[in-house]
Tab-separated table of C-alpha atoms in Angstrom:
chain	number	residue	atom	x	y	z
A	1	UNK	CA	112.842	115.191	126.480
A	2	UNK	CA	109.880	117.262	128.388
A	3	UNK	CA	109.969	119.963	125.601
A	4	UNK	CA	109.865	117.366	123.073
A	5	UNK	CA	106.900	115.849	124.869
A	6	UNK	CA	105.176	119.595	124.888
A	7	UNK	CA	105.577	119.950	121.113
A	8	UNK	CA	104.230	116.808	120.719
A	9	UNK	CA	100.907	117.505	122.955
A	10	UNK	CA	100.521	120.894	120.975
A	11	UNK	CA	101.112	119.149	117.849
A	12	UNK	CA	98.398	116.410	119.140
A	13	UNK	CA	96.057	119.276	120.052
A	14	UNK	CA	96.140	120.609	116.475
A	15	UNK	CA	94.670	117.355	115.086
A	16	UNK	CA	91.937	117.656	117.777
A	17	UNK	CA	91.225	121.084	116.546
A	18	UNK	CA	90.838	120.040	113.541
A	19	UNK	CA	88.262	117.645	113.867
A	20	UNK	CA	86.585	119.830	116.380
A	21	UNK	CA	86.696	122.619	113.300
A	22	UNK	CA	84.730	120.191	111.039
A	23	UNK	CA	81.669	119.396	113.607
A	24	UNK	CA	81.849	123.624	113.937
A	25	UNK	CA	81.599	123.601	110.145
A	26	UNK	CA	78.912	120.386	110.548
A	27	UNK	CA	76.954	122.705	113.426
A	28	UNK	CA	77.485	125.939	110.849
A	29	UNK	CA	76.097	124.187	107.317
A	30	UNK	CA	79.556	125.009	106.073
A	31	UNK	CA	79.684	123.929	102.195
A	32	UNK	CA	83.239	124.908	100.752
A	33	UNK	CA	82.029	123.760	97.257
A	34	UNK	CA	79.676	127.245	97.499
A	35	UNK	CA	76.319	125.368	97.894
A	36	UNK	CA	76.938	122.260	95.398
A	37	UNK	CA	77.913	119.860	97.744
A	38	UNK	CA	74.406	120.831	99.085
A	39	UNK	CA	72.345	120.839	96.139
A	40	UNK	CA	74.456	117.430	95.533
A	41	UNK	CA	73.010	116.025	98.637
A	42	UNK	CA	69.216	117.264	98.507
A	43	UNK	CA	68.901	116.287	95.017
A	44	UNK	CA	69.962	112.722	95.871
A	45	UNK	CA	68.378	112.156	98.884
A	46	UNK	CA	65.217	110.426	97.526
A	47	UNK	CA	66.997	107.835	96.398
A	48	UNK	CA	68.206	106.985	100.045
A	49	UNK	CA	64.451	107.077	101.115
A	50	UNK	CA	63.565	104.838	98.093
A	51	UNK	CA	66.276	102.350	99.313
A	52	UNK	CA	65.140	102.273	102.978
A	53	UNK	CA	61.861	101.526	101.608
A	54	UNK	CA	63.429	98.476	99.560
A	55	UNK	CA	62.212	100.574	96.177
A	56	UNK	CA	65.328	100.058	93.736
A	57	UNK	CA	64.008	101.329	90.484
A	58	UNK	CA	63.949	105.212	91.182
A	59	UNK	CA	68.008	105.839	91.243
A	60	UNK	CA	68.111	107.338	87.200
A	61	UNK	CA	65.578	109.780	88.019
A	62	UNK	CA	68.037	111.269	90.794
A	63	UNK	CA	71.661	110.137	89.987
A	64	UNK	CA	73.567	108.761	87.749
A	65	UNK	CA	76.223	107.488	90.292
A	66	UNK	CA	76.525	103.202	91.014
A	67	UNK	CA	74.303	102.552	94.210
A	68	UNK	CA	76.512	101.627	97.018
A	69	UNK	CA	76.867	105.430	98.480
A	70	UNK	CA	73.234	105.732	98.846
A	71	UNK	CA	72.317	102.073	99.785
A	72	UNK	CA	74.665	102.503	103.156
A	73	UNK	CA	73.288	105.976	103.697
A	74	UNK	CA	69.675	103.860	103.705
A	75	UNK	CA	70.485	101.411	106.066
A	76	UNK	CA	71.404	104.208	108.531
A	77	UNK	CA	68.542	106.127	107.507
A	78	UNK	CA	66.382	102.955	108.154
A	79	UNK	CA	67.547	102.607	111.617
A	80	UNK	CA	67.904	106.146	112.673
A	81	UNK	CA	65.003	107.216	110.842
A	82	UNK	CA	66.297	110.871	110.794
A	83	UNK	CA	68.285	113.107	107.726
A	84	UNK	CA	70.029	115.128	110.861
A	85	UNK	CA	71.267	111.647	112.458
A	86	UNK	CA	72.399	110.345	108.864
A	87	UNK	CA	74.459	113.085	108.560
A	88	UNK	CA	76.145	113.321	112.220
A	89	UNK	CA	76.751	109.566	111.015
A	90	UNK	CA	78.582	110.158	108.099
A	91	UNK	CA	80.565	113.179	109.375
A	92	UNK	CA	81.424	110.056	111.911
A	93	UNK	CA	82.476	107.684	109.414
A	94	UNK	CA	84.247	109.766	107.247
A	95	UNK	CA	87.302	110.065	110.094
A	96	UNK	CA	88.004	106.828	108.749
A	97	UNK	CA	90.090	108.209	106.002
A	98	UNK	CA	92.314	110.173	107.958
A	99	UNK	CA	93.106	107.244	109.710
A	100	UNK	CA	93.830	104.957	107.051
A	101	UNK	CA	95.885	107.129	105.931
A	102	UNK	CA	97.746	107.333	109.033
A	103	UNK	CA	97.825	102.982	108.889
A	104	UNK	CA	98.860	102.827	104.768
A	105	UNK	CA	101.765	105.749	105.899
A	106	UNK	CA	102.717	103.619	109.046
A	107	UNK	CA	103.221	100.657	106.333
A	108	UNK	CA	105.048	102.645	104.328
A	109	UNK	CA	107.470	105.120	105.996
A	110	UNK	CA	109.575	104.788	109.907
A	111	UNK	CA	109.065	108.402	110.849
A	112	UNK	CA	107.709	109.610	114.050
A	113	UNK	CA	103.834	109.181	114.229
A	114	UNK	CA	102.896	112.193	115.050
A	115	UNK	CA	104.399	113.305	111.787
A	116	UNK	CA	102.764	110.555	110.415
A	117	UNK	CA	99.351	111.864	112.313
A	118	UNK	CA	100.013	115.713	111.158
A	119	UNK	CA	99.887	114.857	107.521
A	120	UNK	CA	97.224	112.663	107.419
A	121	UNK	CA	94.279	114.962	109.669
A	122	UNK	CA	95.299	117.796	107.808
A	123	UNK	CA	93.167	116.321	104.785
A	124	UNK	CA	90.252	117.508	107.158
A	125	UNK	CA	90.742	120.769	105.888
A	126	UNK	CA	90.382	120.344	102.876
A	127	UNK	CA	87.304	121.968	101.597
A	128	UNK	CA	85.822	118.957	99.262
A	129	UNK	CA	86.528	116.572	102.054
A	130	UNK	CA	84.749	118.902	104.687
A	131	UNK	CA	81.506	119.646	102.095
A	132	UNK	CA	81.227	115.915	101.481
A	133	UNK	CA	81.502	115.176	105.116
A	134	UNK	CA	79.017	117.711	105.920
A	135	UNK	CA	76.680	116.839	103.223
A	136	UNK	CA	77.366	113.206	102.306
A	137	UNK	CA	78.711	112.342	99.304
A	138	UNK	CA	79.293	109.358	97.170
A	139	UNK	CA	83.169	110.702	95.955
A	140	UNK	CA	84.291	110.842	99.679
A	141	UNK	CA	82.737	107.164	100.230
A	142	UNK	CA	84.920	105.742	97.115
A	143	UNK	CA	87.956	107.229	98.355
A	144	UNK	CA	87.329	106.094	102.109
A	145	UNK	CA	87.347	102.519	100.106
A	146	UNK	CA	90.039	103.256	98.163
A	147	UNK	CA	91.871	104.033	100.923
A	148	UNK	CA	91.065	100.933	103.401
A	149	UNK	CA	91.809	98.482	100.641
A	150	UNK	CA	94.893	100.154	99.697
A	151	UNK	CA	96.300	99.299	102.919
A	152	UNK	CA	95.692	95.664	102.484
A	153	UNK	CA	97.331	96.011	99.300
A	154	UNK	CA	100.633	97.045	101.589
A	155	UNK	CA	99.558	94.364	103.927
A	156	UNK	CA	99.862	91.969	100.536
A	157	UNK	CA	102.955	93.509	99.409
A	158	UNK	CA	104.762	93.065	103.080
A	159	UNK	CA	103.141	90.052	104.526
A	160	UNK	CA	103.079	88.138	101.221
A	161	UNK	CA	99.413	86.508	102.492
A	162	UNK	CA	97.018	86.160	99.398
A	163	UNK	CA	93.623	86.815	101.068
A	164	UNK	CA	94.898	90.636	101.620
A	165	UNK	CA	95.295	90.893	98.047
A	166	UNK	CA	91.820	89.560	97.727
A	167	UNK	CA	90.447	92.099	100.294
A	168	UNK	CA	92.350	94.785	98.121
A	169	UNK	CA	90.402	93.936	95.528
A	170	UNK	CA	87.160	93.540	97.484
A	171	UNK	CA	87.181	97.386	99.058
A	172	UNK	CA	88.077	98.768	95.531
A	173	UNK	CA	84.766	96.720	93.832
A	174	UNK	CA	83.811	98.855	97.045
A	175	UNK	CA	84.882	102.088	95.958
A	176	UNK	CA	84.129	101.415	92.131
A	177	UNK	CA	80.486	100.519	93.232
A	178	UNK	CA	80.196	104.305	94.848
A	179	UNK	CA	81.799	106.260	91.767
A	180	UNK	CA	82.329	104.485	88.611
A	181	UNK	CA	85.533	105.998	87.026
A	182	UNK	CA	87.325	104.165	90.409
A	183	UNK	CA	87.485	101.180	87.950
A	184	UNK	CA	90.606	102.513	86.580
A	185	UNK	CA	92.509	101.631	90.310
A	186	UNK	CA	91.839	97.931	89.367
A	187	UNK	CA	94.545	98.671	86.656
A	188	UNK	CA	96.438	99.990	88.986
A	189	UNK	CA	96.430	97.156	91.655
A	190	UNK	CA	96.107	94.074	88.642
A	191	UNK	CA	99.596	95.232	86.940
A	192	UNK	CA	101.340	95.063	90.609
A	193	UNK	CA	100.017	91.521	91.156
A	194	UNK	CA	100.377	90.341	87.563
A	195	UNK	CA	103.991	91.441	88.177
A	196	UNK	CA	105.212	90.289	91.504
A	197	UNK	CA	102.726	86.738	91.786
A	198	UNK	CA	102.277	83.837	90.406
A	199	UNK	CA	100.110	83.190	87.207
A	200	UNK	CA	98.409	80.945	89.349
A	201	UNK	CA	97.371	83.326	92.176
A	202	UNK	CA	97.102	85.975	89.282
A	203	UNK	CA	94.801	84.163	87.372
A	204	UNK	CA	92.893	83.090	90.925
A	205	UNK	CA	92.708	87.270	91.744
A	206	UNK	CA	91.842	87.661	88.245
A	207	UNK	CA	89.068	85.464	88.378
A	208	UNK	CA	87.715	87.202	91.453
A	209	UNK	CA	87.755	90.466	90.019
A	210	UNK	CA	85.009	88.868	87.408
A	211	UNK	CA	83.133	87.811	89.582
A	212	UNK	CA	82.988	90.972	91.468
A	213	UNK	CA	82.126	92.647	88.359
A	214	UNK	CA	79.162	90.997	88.294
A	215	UNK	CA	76.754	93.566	89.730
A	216	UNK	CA	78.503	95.719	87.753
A	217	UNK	CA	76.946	94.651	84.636
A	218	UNK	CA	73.750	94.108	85.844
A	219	UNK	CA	73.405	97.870	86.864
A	220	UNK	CA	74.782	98.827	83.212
A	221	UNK	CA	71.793	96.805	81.506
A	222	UNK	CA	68.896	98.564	83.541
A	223	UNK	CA	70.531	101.942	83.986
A	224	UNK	CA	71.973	103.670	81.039
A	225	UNK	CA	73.477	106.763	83.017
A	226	UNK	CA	75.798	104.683	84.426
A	227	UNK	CA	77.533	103.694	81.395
A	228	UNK	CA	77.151	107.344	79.525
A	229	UNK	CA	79.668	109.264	81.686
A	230	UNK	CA	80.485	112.656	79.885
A	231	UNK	CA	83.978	112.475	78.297
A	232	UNK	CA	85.202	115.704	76.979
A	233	UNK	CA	86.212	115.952	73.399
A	234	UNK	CA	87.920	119.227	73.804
A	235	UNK	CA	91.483	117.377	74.517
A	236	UNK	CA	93.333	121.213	74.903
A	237	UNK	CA	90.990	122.112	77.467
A	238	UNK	CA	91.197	118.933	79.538
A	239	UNK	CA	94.917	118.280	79.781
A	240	UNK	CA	95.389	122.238	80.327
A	241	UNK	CA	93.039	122.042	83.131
A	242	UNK	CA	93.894	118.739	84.683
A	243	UNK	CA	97.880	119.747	84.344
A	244	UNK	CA	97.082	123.048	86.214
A	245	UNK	CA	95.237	121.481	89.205
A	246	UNK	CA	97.936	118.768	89.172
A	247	UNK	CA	100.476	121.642	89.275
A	248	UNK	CA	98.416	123.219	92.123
A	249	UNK	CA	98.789	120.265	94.620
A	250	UNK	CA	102.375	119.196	93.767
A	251	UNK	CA	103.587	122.566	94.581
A	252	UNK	CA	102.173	121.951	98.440
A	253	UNK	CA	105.307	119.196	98.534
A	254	UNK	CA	107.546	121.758	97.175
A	255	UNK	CA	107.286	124.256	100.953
A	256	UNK	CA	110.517	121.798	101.859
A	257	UNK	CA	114.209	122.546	101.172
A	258	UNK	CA	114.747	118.680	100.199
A	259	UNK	CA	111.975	118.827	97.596
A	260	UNK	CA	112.647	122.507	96.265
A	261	UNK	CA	116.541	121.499	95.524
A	262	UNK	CA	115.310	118.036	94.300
A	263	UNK	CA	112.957	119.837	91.448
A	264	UNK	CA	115.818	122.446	90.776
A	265	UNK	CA	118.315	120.045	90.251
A	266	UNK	CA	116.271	118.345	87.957
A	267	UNK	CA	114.578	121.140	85.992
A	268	UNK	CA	118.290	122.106	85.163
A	269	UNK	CA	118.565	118.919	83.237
A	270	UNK	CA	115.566	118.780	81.164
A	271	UNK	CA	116.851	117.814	78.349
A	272	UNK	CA	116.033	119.185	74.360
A	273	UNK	CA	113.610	116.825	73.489
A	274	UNK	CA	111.516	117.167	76.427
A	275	UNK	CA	111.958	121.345	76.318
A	276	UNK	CA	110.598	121.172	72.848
A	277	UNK	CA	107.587	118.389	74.057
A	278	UNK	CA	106.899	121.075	76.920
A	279	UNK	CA	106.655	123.768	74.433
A	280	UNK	CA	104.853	122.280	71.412
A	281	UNK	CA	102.255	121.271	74.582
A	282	UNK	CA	101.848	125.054	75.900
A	283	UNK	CA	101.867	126.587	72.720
A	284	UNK	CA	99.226	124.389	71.783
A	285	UNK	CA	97.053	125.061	75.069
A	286	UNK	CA	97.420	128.790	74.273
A	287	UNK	CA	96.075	128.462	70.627
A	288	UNK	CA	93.797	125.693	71.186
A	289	UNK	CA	92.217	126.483	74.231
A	290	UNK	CA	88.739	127.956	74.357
A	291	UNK	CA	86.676	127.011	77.429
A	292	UNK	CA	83.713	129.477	77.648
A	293	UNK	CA	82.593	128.717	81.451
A	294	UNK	CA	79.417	127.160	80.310
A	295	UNK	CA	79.449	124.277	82.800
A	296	UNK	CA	81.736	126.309	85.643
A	297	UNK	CA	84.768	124.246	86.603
A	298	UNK	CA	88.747	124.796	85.683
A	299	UNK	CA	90.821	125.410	89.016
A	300	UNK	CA	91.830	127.752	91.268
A	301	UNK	CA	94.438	129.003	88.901
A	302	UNK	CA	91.800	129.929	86.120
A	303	UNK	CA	89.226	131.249	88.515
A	304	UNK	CA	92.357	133.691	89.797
A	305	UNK	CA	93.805	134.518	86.141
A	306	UNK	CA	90.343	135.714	85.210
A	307	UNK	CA	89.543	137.111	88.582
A	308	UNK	CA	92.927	139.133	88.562
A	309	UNK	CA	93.452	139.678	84.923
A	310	UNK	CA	90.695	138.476	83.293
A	311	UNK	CA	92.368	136.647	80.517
A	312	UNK	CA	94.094	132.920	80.981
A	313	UNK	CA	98.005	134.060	81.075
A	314	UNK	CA	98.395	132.999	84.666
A	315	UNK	CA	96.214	130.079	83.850
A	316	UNK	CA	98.635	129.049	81.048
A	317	UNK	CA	101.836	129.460	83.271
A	318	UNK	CA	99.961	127.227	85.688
A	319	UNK	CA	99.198	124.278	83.177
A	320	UNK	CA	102.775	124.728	82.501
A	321	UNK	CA	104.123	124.525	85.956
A	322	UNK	CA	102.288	121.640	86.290
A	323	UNK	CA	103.225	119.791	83.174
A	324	UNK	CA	107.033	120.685	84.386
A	325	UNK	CA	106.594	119.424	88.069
A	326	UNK	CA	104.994	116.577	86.127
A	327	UNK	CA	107.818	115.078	84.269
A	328	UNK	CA	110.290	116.217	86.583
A	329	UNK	CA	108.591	113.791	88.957
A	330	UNK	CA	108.374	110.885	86.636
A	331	UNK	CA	112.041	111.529	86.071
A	332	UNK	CA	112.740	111.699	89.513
A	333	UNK	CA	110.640	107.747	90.286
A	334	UNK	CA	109.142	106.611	86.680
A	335	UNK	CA	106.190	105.321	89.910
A	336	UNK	CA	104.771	108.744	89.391
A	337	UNK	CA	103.487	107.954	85.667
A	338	UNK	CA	101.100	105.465	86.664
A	339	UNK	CA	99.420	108.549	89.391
A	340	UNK	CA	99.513	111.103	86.408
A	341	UNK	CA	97.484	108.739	84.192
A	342	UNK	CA	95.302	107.562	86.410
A	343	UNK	CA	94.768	111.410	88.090
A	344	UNK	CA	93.977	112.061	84.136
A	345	UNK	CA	91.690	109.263	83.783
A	346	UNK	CA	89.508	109.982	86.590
A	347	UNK	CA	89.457	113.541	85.310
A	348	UNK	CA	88.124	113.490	81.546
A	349	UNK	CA	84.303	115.514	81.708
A	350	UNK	CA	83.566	118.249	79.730
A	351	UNK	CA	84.228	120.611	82.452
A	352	UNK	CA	87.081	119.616	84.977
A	353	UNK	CA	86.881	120.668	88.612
A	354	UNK	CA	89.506	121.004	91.533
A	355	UNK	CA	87.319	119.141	94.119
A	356	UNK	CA	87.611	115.863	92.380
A	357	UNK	CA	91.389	115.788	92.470
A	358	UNK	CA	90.640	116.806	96.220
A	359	UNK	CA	91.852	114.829	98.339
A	360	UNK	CA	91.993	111.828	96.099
A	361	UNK	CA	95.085	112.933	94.225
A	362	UNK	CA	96.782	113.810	97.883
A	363	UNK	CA	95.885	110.766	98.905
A	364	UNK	CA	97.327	108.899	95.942
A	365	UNK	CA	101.299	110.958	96.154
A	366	UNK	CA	100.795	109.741	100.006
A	367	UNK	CA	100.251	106.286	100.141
A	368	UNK	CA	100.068	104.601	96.590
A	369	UNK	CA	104.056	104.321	96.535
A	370	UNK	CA	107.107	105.296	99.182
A	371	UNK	CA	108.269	108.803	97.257
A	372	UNK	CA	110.713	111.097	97.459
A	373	UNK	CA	108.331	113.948	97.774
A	374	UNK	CA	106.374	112.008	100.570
A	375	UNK	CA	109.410	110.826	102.368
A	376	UNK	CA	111.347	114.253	102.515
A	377	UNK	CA	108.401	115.779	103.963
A	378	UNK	CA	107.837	113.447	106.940
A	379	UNK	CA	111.136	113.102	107.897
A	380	UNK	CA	111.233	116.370	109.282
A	381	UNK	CA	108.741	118.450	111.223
A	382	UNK	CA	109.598	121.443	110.364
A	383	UNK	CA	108.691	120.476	106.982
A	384	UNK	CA	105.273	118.750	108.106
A	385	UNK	CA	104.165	121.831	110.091
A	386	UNK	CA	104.724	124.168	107.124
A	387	UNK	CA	102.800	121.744	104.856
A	388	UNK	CA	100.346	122.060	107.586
A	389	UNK	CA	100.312	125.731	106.925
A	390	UNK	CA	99.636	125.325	103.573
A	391	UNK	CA	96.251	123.716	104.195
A	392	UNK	CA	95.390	126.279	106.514
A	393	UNK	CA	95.971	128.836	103.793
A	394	UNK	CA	94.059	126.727	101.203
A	395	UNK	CA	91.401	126.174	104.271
A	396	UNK	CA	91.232	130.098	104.777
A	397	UNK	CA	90.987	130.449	101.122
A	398	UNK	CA	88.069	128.043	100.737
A	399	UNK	CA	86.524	130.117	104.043
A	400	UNK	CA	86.630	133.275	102.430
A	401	UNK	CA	85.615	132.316	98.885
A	402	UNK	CA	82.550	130.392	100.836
A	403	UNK	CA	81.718	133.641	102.391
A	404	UNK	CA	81.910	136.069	100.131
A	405	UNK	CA	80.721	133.907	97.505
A	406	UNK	CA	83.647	135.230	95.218
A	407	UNK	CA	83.285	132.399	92.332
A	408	UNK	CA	79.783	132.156	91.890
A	409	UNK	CA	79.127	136.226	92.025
A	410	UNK	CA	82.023	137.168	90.580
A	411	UNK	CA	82.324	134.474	88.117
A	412	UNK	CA	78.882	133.191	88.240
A	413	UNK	CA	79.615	130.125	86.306
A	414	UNK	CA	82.777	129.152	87.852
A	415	UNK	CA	81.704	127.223	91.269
């Protein structure tokens, strides 16, 4: 019992180290997205003076982002009167996600909470998360909403009290009011009710959902950015991207000898139609594909096939793990479909980039449904620690890339 105790303060002392490692990163000016988190928050921060000073009219010159990001960052600005304080604020606030996620996986899954704790401070490593702590950022705002209102979906779906499902709804209008393409999670949430209530109480959360929309059209008819989100046209170059990031943070579950034989087992029995689907797909991404790094972007695994190779082979094999991983998991619980589409939705620009599946697709295998790929991991922890490892390495990674400057020098358009 006392060594059990001992693991358990070292294991507690890890999660202090990591938030103690992203106030070192806050005291340092660390910016894992190689200066663009940076430039993100500079080139925006007018708009949070405007606000303080109750001017409204200015956001298009700056943004073209919904409001709500910058009108909390006023309020603080308007009391603290200080960029620096603004800043040690948000890095503040931001710990809220790790904790949700902690609360949604306490919902969800009866495993020891300091498993439960492991998995969800680890996010803090992440480098998008620790850039958009360190220099605020509208996509970590929307996903800290996301986040608190998908726990009072689970409060909804357990406690079977309606006003949860209205305060659901409420923190997503939250979360679609800091990043626009969030929209899509009132699919997400809308099917589950129309599904499991009433038409009564749907219609009544329906209903609500209007209303909250509200603002939402008034912001379309005086600001035209809003609405005219970029949508890529090159369809090869989007799905071969997206499927390769997607591929990139599945395989983090797979460091697990539950998951590994699960995927095994299942890749065995593919069957022919879906081994011809998987090749008409890749052979089509090989032919098709011709991203020319005007706009930077595409993944780790095409910044490291051109680094290494310089040519898209490893690229290619990466789309294709991650198609396979893909709809081996959607054989596995037919759940996962909805979290491909909706990690595909989110991701449709004309150039695609890691840090906006970062953390939010994590987040979404986590605590969007009970899983098999969550559930085997957090049962054991073994299995937790080595996932923790894996962030490390993908922390380390980000470090030295940061440093060195490796994918904006070596592939100046790829940061």
């Amino acid at each position: 019992m006392l060594n059990l105790k001992n693991n358990n303060l070292v294991l507690v002392l890890i999660i202090f180290l990591y938030i103690i490692s992203l106030y070192i990163g806050f005291y340092l000016g660390e910016d894992l997205s190689t200066g663009g988190s940076n430039w993100d928050f500079n080139q925006t921060w007018p708009v949070v003076v405007d606000f303080s000073n109750n001017v409204f009219n200015t956001i298009t010159q700056y943004t073209r982002h919904v409001p709500l990001h910058y009108f909390v960052l006023s309020l603080i600005y308007k009391i603290l009167d200080s960029q620096f304080y603004v800043r040690i604020f948000f890095s503040i606030f931001v710990l809220l996600l790790p904790l949700f996620l902690f609360l949604n996986l306490k919902k969800i899954y009866n495993y020891p909470k300091i498993n439960l704790l492991l998995v969800s401070f680890c996010v803090i490593l992440l480098p998008y998360f620790r850039s958009s702590s360190i220099w605020p950022n509208t996509h970590l705002t929307a996903l800290i909403f996301l986040t608190i209102g998908n726990y009072f979906y689970l409060e909804a779906s357990q406690k079977n009290k309606k006003i949860y499902c209205f305060l659901n709804l409420l923190f997503t209008a939250f979360a679609t009011y800091s990043i626009q393409t969030y929209v899509l999670f009132f699919i997400f949430y809308l099917y589950h009710y129309f599904k499991n209530l009433s038409k009564k109480d749907f219609a009544s959360l329906f209903i609500f959902c209007v209303i909250l929309s509200l603002p939402g059209w008034y912001l379309l008819s005086f600001n035209d950015r809003v609405a005219r989100i970029t949508i890529s046209t090159d369809f090869f170059y989007t799905i071969a991207t997206n499927f390769s990031i997607i591929g990139f943070f599945l395989v983090m579950f797979l460091f697990n000898k539950d998951n590994l034989l699960k995927f095994k087992e299942y890749l065995l029995k593919l069957n022919k139609f879906e081994m011809l689907l998987i090749t008409i797909l890749l052979l089509s991404v090989i032919f098709k594909f011709n991203y020319h790094d005007m706009h930077g972007g595409g993944g780790f695994f095409y910044k490291i096939s051109k680094f290494l190779f310089n040519n898209n082979i490893l690229f290619y094999l990466s789309f294709l793990m991650g198609l396979v991983l893909s709809i081996i998991c959607i054989k596995i619980d037919k759940n996962f479909l909805f979290l491909i589409i909706l990690i595909n939705g989110l991701n449709l620009n004309y150039a695609v980039y890691q840090k906006y599946f970062e953390p939010v697709f994590l987040v979404m295998i986590l605590i969007f449904y009970k899983n098999f790929l969550v559930n085997n991991l957090l049962r054991d922890k073994k299995n937790v620690i080595f996932f923790n490892i894996i962030i490390i390495l993908y922390f380390t990674l980000g470090q030295i890339n940061g440093y060195f400057k490796l994918s904006k020098e070596i592939l100046p358009f790829l940061n």
